[in-house]
Amino acid sequence: MSRSIAALLTLGVPGLASVAVAADTGQAVTFHEHVLPIFQRSCQTCHRPGGDNVAGMVAPMSLMTYEEARPWARSIARLVQNREMPPWDATDHTAGVFVNERTLTGNEIDTVVAWVGRGAPKGDPAKGPAPREFEDTGGFLIGRPDLIVYMEEPYFVGDDVEDEQPNFFITLTEEMLPEPRWIQAIEYQPDAEFVHHITGRALTPNEDGEVDVLSENTFSLGSIAAGEDPTIYPPGFGNLLRAGMVVRLNVHYHKEPGPGTSGHDRSAVAFRFHPVGAEVKHKVTWNTIGAGAFEIPPGHGRWRVGSSRVFEKDTVLLSLHPHMHFRGESMKYTAHYPDGGAEVLLDVPEYDYSWQTNYIYRDPKVLPAGTRIEIEAVYDNSETRLEEYPFLDIGRAVDWGARSIDEMMAPFLAWTYVEPGDVAAIRAAAGAGSTGGGE
Ligand code: HEC
């Protein structure tokens, strides 16, 4: 199970030899022999020509070859050492838990730092791996989509607009979707630069053709914000998309208003489907269990906001996605089990607005009925925030708002209730995935 998600994410690197590490052996550390394997595994999906565009975060340079990497050696050592690269904000206690994890081992960090410290020597290309090949997916992280749904018309955003959040409704035709299909992966494709984020929903019109967002027959299509990975479901999990349904895209445009800043946008959402005939038993819900009412006092450096939700039935979690704005400092998800035990599911001590990671479980996480998930979010509305975001007005109280200079407390989860009888099968499939899947 885990392997197929990894493959979908272009993360699994089949055929790559395990990373040879020389940092602690005293031998000469060279690019080709010791550093390139690390870059191939942990950097090149983004750092290559046409590399991964993780919701607007595009790496500024290629690290495919020695010649490309050499000029960046010092900044590579610095960012790797202080763990800014690769981007991943969860603590080590969840190492191995999430399939899209982007981290280096201590030994790999030491190797890169030692290489730079010794003058970044090239070494013998014959002793290193062959160049890593990347599949051409047309720029999609989920692989080539089965269906791309575009806004019907380009939408014009005028010079005077600072924030605007229109809805677009696109009806799925028979031509687009000849037969109903189970969604396996969703990836947004923002078009204009001033697209700030997008959320999507699939709606089923009633007999009069009206769509009701709150009706039973709707489901979320997740979202896209800076640095957010696509949504991906394991085998057996998804939602059914069929012709006649309406895809609603809620697009938030944000820019500095002024002459010459206007433009058109025609964003899209792309889907991959489970294979025809594959059994999909579990419909996925994606929503936040956050707090809508809070107020962060002016100048306060550590303002805590909490929220929680009890899951009444046996539940399977598929992914976690902390969302806050510029003042967001940290977010933690803790599960309190009915037997009294507790487990920190995700701890993001230094939330980074630019990397709004979707933490996707390698194996679906089973929670027994009665589990309460508690969220603690901490906000910094003090002077220290100005170092990174000098434009923030820390002299005012901040509450919930769509603008990034307001705040949100939105711990998203993708999850589904399951019948007690399903749990064993899900656990078994997960177990088979982790032992047989490997990487
Ligand atoms: C998920 C995509 C991704 C991965 C994986 C990744 N990077 Fe980056 N990297 C970026 C992006 C995007 C930027 C520019 C924005 C930023 O700084 O956050 C960046 C910036 C950098 C910079 C700073 C460049 C500058 O302009 O100063 C360095 C150095 C760097 N990365 C090195 C690495 C190394 C080394 C690895 C692997 C160990 C790595 N990155 C893995 C996406 C990635």
Coordinates of C-alpha atoms and ligand atoms in Angstrom, one line a residue:
M1 CA 0.0 0.0 0.0
S2 CA 2.7 2.5 1.0
R3 CA 4.6 1.8 -2.2
S4 CA 1.9 2.9 -4.5
I5 CA 1.6 6.2 -2.8
A6 CA 5.3 6.7 -2.9
A7 CA 5.3 5.9 -6.6
L8 CA 2.5 8.3 -7.2
L9 CA 4.4 11.1 -5.5
T10 CA 7.6 10.4 -7.6
L11 CA 9.2 9.8 -4.2
G12 CA 10.1 6.2 -4.4
V13 CA 13.4 6.0 -6.1
P14 CA 13.5 2.5 -7.4
G15 CA 17.0 1.3 -8.4
L16 CA 18.9 3.9 -6.4
A17 CA 21.6 2.3 -4.3
S18 CA 21.4 3.1 -0.6
V19 CA 23.4 6.2 0.2
A20 CA 27.0 5.6 0.8
V21 CA 28.1 7.9 3.7
A22 CA 31.7 8.7 4.4
A23 CA 31.5 11.5 6.9
D24 CA 32.7 9.5 9.9
T25 CA 35.2 7.3 8.2
G26 CA 37.8 9.9 7.6
Q27 CA 38.1 9.1 3.9
A28 CA 37.9 11.9 1.3
V29 CA 34.3 13.0 0.7
T30 CA 33.6 13.7 -2.9
F31 CA 30.6 14.9 -4.9
H32 CA 30.2 11.9 -7.1
E33 CA 30.8 9.2 -4.6
H34 CA 29.2 10.5 -1.5
V35 CA 27.1 13.7 -2.1
L36 CA 25.4 13.0 -5.4
P37 CA 23.5 9.9 -4.0
I38 CA 22.1 12.2 -1.3
F39 CA 21.1 14.9 -3.8
Q40 CA 19.5 12.3 -6.1
R41 CA 17.4 11.0 -3.3
S42 CA 16.5 14.2 -1.4
C43 CA 17.0 17.3 -3.5
Q44 CA 16.7 16.6 -7.2
T45 CA 12.9 16.1 -7.4
C46 CA 12.8 19.9 -6.9
H47 CA 16.3 21.0 -7.8
R48 CA 16.4 20.2 -11.6
P49 CA 15.2 21.9 -14.7
G50 CA 11.4 21.7 -14.6
G51 CA 11.6 20.4 -11.1
D52 CA 8.6 19.9 -8.8
N53 CA 6.5 23.0 -8.4
V54 CA 5.1 22.4 -4.9
A55 CA 2.2 24.9 -5.0
G56 CA 4.3 27.8 -6.2
M57 CA 7.5 26.8 -4.4
V58 CA 10.0 26.3 -7.2
A59 CA 13.6 25.6 -6.5
P60 CA 15.8 28.4 -7.9
M61 CA 18.7 26.2 -9.2
S62 CA 19.5 22.7 -10.4
L63 CA 21.6 20.3 -8.4
M64 CA 21.8 17.6 -11.0
T65 CA 25.5 17.9 -11.8
Y66 CA 28.8 18.9 -10.0
E67 CA 29.1 22.0 -12.1
E68 CA 25.6 23.1 -11.1
A69 CA 26.0 22.3 -7.4
R70 CA 29.5 23.6 -6.8
P71 CA 28.7 27.4 -6.8
W72 CA 26.0 26.7 -4.2
A73 CA 28.2 24.7 -1.9
R74 CA 28.4 27.1 1.0
S75 CA 24.7 27.9 1.1
I76 CA 23.9 24.2 0.7
A77 CA 26.0 23.4 3.8
R78 CA 24.3 26.1 5.8
L79 CA 20.7 25.2 4.8
V80 CA 21.3 21.5 5.2
Q81 CA 22.9 21.9 8.6
N82 CA 20.2 24.1 10.0
R83 CA 17.6 21.8 8.4
E84 CA 15.9 24.4 6.2
M85 CA 16.6 22.1 3.2
P86 CA 15.0 19.8 2.4
P87 CA 11.9 21.6 3.6
W88 CA 10.1 19.5 6.3
D89 CA 8.9 21.0 9.5
A90 CA 7.7 18.0 11.6
T91 CA 9.8 16.8 14.5
D92 CA 11.9 13.6 14.2
H93 CA 9.5 11.7 16.4
T94 CA 7.4 11.0 13.4
A95 CA 10.3 9.9 11.2
G96 CA 9.1 7.2 8.8
V97 CA 5.5 7.8 9.5
F98 CA 4.6 10.1 6.5
V99 CA 5.2 8.9 3.0
N100 CA 6.2 12.3 1.6
E101 CA 8.8 12.9 4.4
R102 CA 11.7 15.0 3.2
T103 CA 14.5 14.7 5.7
L104 CA 18.2 13.8 5.8
T105 CA 19.8 11.5 8.4
G106 CA 22.4 13.0 10.7
N107 CA 25.0 11.1 8.8
E108 CA 23.9 12.5 5.5
I109 CA 24.0 16.1 6.9
D110 CA 27.5 15.4 8.2
T111 CA 28.6 14.1 4.8
V112 CA 27.3 17.2 2.9
V113 CA 28.9 19.5 5.5
A114 CA 32.2 17.6 5.4
W115 CA 32.2 17.7 1.6
V116 CA 31.8 21.5 1.6
G117 CA 34.3 21.9 4.5
R118 CA 37.0 20.1 2.4
G119 CA 36.6 22.4 -0.6
A120 CA 33.7 20.5 -2.3
P121 CA 35.9 18.2 -4.4
K122 CA 34.4 16.6 -7.5
G123 CA 35.8 13.0 -7.3
D124 CA 35.6 10.4 -9.9
P125 CA 32.2 10.2 -11.8
A126 CA 32.8 6.5 -12.4
K127 CA 32.5 5.9 -8.7
G128 CA 29.2 7.7 -8.4
P129 CA 25.7 6.8 -9.5
A130 CA 24.4 7.4 -13.1
P131 CA 22.2 10.5 -13.4
R132 CA 18.7 10.0 -12.0
E133 CA 16.0 9.8 -14.6
F134 CA 12.7 11.6 -14.0
E135 CA 9.5 10.6 -15.7
D136 CA 7.9 13.5 -17.7
T137 CA 4.6 14.0 -15.9
G138 CA 3.8 17.3 -17.6
G139 CA 4.7 19.1 -14.4
F140 CA 2.3 17.2 -12.1
L141 CA 3.5 15.7 -8.9
I142 CA 0.8 13.1 -8.9
G143 CA 1.9 11.8 -12.3
R144 CA 0.0 12.3 -15.6
P145 CA -3.6 13.2 -14.7
D146 CA -6.6 11.3 -16.0
L147 CA -8.7 14.4 -16.0
I148 CA -8.0 18.1 -15.8
V149 CA -10.9 20.4 -15.0
Y150 CA -10.3 24.1 -16.0
M151 CA -12.3 27.1 -15.0
E152 CA -14.6 27.6 -18.0
E153 CA -13.5 31.1 -18.9
P154 CA -10.4 33.1 -17.9
Y155 CA -11.3 35.4 -15.1
F156 CA -10.2 39.0 -15.0
V157 CA -8.7 40.4 -11.8
G158 CA -8.5 44.2 -12.0
D159 CA -5.8 46.7 -11.1
D160 CA -7.7 47.8 -8.0
V161 CA -8.1 44.4 -6.5
E162 CA -6.2 43.5 -3.4
D163 CA -8.2 40.5 -2.2
E164 CA -11.1 38.8 -4.1
Q165 CA -12.5 35.3 -3.6
P166 CA -14.9 34.3 -6.3
N167 CA -16.4 30.8 -6.8
F168 CA -16.3 29.0 -10.1
F169 CA -18.7 26.2 -11.0
I170 CA -17.8 23.7 -13.6
T171 CA -20.2 21.0 -14.6
L172 CA -18.6 17.6 -15.5
T173 CA -19.8 16.5 -18.8
E174 CA -20.1 12.9 -20.2
E175 CA -17.3 13.8 -22.5
M176 CA -15.0 14.7 -19.7
L177 CA -16.0 11.7 -17.6
P178 CA -17.7 8.9 -19.6
E179 CA -18.1 6.7 -16.5
P180 CA -18.0 7.3 -12.8
R181 CA -14.4 7.1 -11.4
W182 CA -13.0 6.9 -7.9
I183 CA -10.5 9.7 -7.1
Q184 CA -7.1 8.6 -6.1
A185 CA -5.2 11.9 -6.3
I186 CA -6.0 15.6 -6.6
E187 CA -3.6 18.3 -7.6
Y188 CA -4.4 22.0 -8.3
Q189 CA -2.8 24.0 -11.0
P190 CA -3.0 27.7 -10.1
D191 CA -2.6 29.8 -13.3
A192 CA -2.0 33.4 -12.5
E193 CA 0.8 34.4 -10.1
F194 CA -1.7 36.2 -7.8
V195 CA -3.6 33.0 -7.0
H196 CA -3.2 32.9 -3.3
H197 CA -5.0 29.6 -2.6
I198 CA -7.8 27.4 -4.0
T199 CA -10.2 25.1 -2.3
G200 CA -12.5 22.7 -4.2
R201 CA -15.7 20.8 -3.7
A202 CA -17.6 18.3 -5.8
L203 CA -21.4 19.0 -5.6
T204 CA -24.3 17.0 -6.8
P205 CA -27.2 19.2 -8.2
N206 CA -30.7 18.4 -7.1
E207 CA -33.6 17.8 -9.6
D208 CA -33.9 21.5 -10.2
G209 CA -30.2 21.7 -11.0
E210 CA -29.4 23.7 -7.9
V211 CA -26.3 22.9 -5.9
D212 CA -26.3 22.9 -2.1
V213 CA -22.9 22.9 -0.5
L214 CA -24.2 21.5 2.7
S215 CA -26.0 18.5 1.1
E216 CA -25.0 14.9 1.8
N217 CA -23.9 14.4 -1.7
T218 CA -20.9 16.7 -1.7
F219 CA -17.3 16.1 -0.8
S220 CA -14.2 18.2 -0.4
L221 CA -11.5 18.2 -3.1
G222 CA -8.9 19.5 -0.7
S223 CA -6.9 22.7 -1.3
I224 CA -3.8 24.2 -2.5
A225 CA -1.7 26.8 -0.7
A226 CA 2.0 27.7 -0.8
G227 CA 4.2 24.6 -0.5
E228 CA 1.2 22.2 -0.1
D229 CA 1.6 18.7 -1.6
P230 CA -1.2 17.2 -3.6
T231 CA -3.9 15.1 -2.0
I232 CA -3.3 11.4 -2.4
Y233 CA -5.4 8.4 -1.2
P234 CA -4.3 4.9 -0.7
P235 CA -5.9 1.9 -2.5
G236 CA -9.5 1.4 -1.1
F237 CA -10.0 5.1 -0.2
G238 CA -11.4 7.9 -2.3
N239 CA -14.6 9.6 -3.5
L240 CA -16.7 8.9 -6.6
L241 CA -16.7 11.5 -9.3
R242 CA -19.4 11.3 -12.1
A243 CA -20.7 13.3 -15.0
G244 CA -23.4 15.7 -14.0
M245 CA -21.5 16.7 -10.8
V246 CA -20.4 20.3 -10.4
V247 CA -16.8 21.1 -9.4
R248 CA -16.7 24.3 -7.4
L249 CA -13.4 26.1 -7.2
N250 CA -13.1 28.8 -4.6
V251 CA -10.1 30.9 -5.7
H252 CA -8.5 33.5 -3.5
Y253 CA -6.7 36.2 -5.4
H254 CA -4.3 38.4 -3.6
K255 CA -1.9 41.0 -4.8
E256 CA -0.8 44.6 -4.3
P257 CA -3.4 46.8 -6.0
G258 CA -2.1 49.3 -8.6
P259 CA -1.7 50.2 -12.2
G260 CA -0.5 47.3 -14.3
T261 CA -1.2 44.6 -11.7
S262 CA -4.3 43.2 -13.4
G263 CA -4.4 40.0 -15.3
H264 CA -6.4 36.9 -16.2
D265 CA -6.5 33.6 -14.4
R266 CA -7.7 30.2 -15.6
S267 CA -6.7 27.8 -12.8
A268 CA -7.5 24.0 -12.9
V269 CA -7.8 21.0 -10.8
A270 CA -6.4 17.7 -12.0
F271 CA -7.4 14.1 -11.0
R272 CA -5.9 10.7 -11.1
F273 CA -8.4 7.8 -10.6
H274 CA -8.1 4.4 -9.0
P275 CA -8.1 1.7 -11.7
V276 CA -11.5 0.8 -13.2
G277 CA -12.9 -2.1 -11.2
A278 CA -10.7 -1.5 -8.1
E279 CA -12.7 -1.8 -5.0
V280 CA -13.0 1.5 -3.1
K281 CA -14.8 0.9 0.1
H282 CA -14.0 4.0 2.1
K283 CA -15.2 7.5 1.3
V284 CA -12.9 10.2 2.5
T285 CA -13.8 13.3 4.4
W286 CA -11.5 16.3 4.4
N287 CA -12.1 19.1 6.8
T288 CA -10.7 21.1 9.7
I289 CA -11.3 20.6 13.4
G290 CA -10.1 24.1 14.2
A291 CA -11.4 27.1 16.1
G292 CA -13.2 29.9 14.3
A293 CA -13.5 32.3 17.2
F294 CA -10.3 33.6 18.8
E295 CA -8.5 36.8 19.2
I296 CA -4.7 37.2 19.4
P297 CA -3.8 40.3 21.5
P298 CA -1.5 42.9 20.1
G299 CA 2.2 42.4 20.8
H300 CA 1.6 38.9 22.3
G301 CA 4.5 36.5 21.5
R302 CA 3.0 33.1 22.4
W303 CA -0.8 33.1 22.2
R304 CA -2.3 29.6 22.4
V305 CA -5.5 28.5 20.7
G306 CA -6.9 25.1 21.3
S307 CA -9.6 22.9 19.7
S308 CA -10.6 19.3 19.7
R309 CA -12.9 16.7 18.3
V310 CA -14.1 13.3 19.4
F311 CA -14.3 10.7 16.7
E312 CA -17.3 8.6 17.7
K313 CA -16.6 5.6 15.6
D314 CA -13.5 3.7 14.6
T315 CA -11.6 6.1 12.3
V316 CA -8.9 6.0 9.8
L317 CA -6.7 9.0 9.3
L318 CA -5.0 9.5 5.9
S319 CA -3.3 12.8 6.2
L320 CA -2.8 15.9 8.4
H321 CA -2.4 19.4 7.1
P322 CA -1.8 22.3 9.6
H323 CA -2.9 25.6 8.2
M324 CA -2.2 29.0 9.7
H325 CA -1.1 32.4 8.4
F326 CA 1.9 34.6 8.9
R327 CA 1.7 34.7 12.7
G328 CA 1.4 30.9 13.0
E329 CA 4.3 29.7 15.2
S330 CA 3.6 26.0 15.9
M331 CA 0.9 23.4 15.7
K332 CA 0.5 20.1 17.4
Y333 CA -2.0 17.2 16.9
T334 CA -2.4 14.9 19.9
A335 CA -4.6 11.8 20.0
H336 CA -6.2 11.0 23.4
Y337 CA -7.2 7.4 23.3
P338 CA -10.3 5.9 25.1
D339 CA -7.9 3.7 27.2
G340 CA -6.3 6.9 28.7
G341 CA -3.2 6.8 26.5
A342 CA -2.1 9.7 24.4
E343 CA 0.1 10.1 21.3
V344 CA 1.4 13.1 19.5
L345 CA 0.4 12.5 15.9
L346 CA 2.2 15.5 14.5
D347 CA 4.3 18.2 16.0
V348 CA 5.4 21.2 13.9
P349 CA 7.4 23.4 16.3
E350 CA 8.3 26.0 13.7
Y351 CA 5.5 26.4 11.2
D352 CA 6.5 27.9 7.9
Y353 CA 3.9 29.7 5.9
S354 CA 5.8 29.0 2.7
W355 CA 5.7 25.2 3.2
Q356 CA 2.1 24.3 4.1
T357 CA 2.9 20.6 4.1
N358 CA 0.3 17.9 3.7
Y359 CA 1.5 15.1 6.0
I360 CA 0.4 11.9 4.2
Y361 CA 0.4 8.7 6.3
R362 CA 2.5 6.0 4.8
D363 CA 0.0 3.5 6.3
P364 CA -3.5 4.6 7.2
K365 CA -3.6 5.5 10.9
V366 CA -6.4 3.6 12.8
L367 CA -8.0 5.4 15.8
P368 CA -10.4 3.5 18.0
A369 CA -13.9 4.9 18.5
G370 CA -13.9 7.6 21.2
T371 CA -10.5 9.0 20.3
R372 CA -10.3 12.7 20.9
I373 CA -7.8 14.7 18.8
E374 CA -6.6 17.9 20.5
I375 CA -4.9 20.7 18.6
E376 CA -2.7 23.3 20.1
A377 CA -1.8 26.2 17.9
V378 CA 0.6 29.0 19.0
Y379 CA 0.7 32.4 17.4
D380 CA 3.3 35.2 17.6
N381 CA 1.9 38.7 17.2
S382 CA 5.0 40.4 18.6
E383 CA 8.1 42.2 17.2
T384 CA 10.0 38.9 16.5
R385 CA 7.6 38.2 13.6
L386 CA 8.7 41.4 11.9
E387 CA 12.1 39.9 11.1
E388 CA 10.4 37.6 8.6
Y389 CA 7.2 39.6 7.8
P390 CA 8.1 43.3 8.3
F391 CA 4.7 44.4 6.9
L392 CA 2.7 42.8 9.7
D393 CA 0.7 45.1 11.9
I394 CA 1.5 43.7 15.4
G395 CA -0.1 46.6 17.1
R396 CA -3.6 45.3 16.5
A397 CA -5.6 42.3 17.8
V398 CA -6.0 39.7 15.1
D399 CA -8.8 37.3 14.6
W400 CA -10.1 34.8 12.0
G401 CA -9.9 36.1 8.4
A402 CA -9.3 35.0 4.9
R403 CA -6.5 37.5 4.3
S404 CA -3.0 36.3 5.2
I405 CA -2.5 39.3 7.5
D406 CA -5.5 38.0 9.5
E407 CA -5.3 34.5 11.0
M408 CA -6.6 31.0 10.7
M409 CA -6.5 28.1 13.0
A410 CA -7.2 25.3 10.6
P411 CA -5.9 21.9 11.4
F412 CA -7.1 19.9 8.4
L413 CA -7.5 16.1 8.4
A414 CA -8.4 13.6 5.7
W415 CA -10.2 10.7 7.4
T416 CA -13.0 8.2 7.2
Y417 CA -15.2 6.3 9.7
V418 CA -14.9 2.6 9.3
E419 CA -16.8 -0.4 10.6
P420 CA -15.1 -2.4 13.3
G421 CA -14.8 -5.3 10.9
D422 CA -12.7 -3.2 8.5
V423 CA -10.0 -2.4 10.9
A424 CA -8.2 -5.7 10.7
A425 CA -8.2 -5.7 6.9
I426 CA -6.8 -2.1 6.8
R427 CA -4.1 -3.0 9.3
A428 CA -3.2 -6.1 7.4
A429 CA -3.0 -4.2 4.1
A430 CA -0.9 -1.6 5.8
G431 CA 1.4 -4.2 7.3
A432 CA 1.9 -5.9 4.0
G433 CA 2.7 -2.5 2.5
S434 CA 5.4 -1.7 4.9
T435 CA 7.2 -5.1 4.9
G436 CA 6.8 -5.8 1.2
G437 CA 6.9 -2.3 -0.1
G438 CA 10.3 -1.1 1.0
E439 CA 11.9 1.8 -0.7
Ligands
HEC1 C1 10.3 20.0 -2.1 C2 11.2 20.7 -2.9 C3 12.6 20.9 -2.5 C4 13.5 19.9 -2.0 C5 13.2 18.4 -1.9 C6 14.7 20.6 -1.8 N1 14.6 21.9 -2.1 FE1 16.1 23.3 -1.9 N2 14.7 24.8 -2.4 C7 13.4 24.6 -2.8 C8 12.8 25.8 -3.0 C9 11.4 26.0 -3.5 C10 13.7 26.8 -2.7 C11 13.5 28.3 -2.8 C12 12.6 28.8 -1.8 C13 13.0 28.7 -0.4 O1 14.1 29.1 0.0 O2 12.3 28.1 0.4 C14 14.9 26.1 -2.3 C15 16.1 26.8 -2.0 C16 17.3 26.1 -1.7 C17 18.6 26.8 -1.5 C18 18.8 28.3 -1.4 C19 19.0 28.8 -2.7 C20 19.2 30.4 -2.7 O3 18.6 31.0 -3.5 O4 19.9 30.8 -1.8 C21 19.5 25.8 -1.3 C22 21.0 26.0 -1.0 C23 18.8 24.5 -1.4 N3 17.5 24.8 -1.7 C24 19.4 23.3 -1.3 C25 18.7 22.1 -1.2 C26 19.4 20.8 -1.0 C27 20.9 20.6 -0.8 C28 18.4 19.9 -0.9 C29 18.5 18.4 -0.6 C30 19.2 18.0 0.5 C31 17.1 20.6 -1.2 N4 17.4 21.9 -1.4 C32 15.9 20.0 -1.3 C33 12.8 23.4 -2.9 C34 13.3 22.1 -2.5

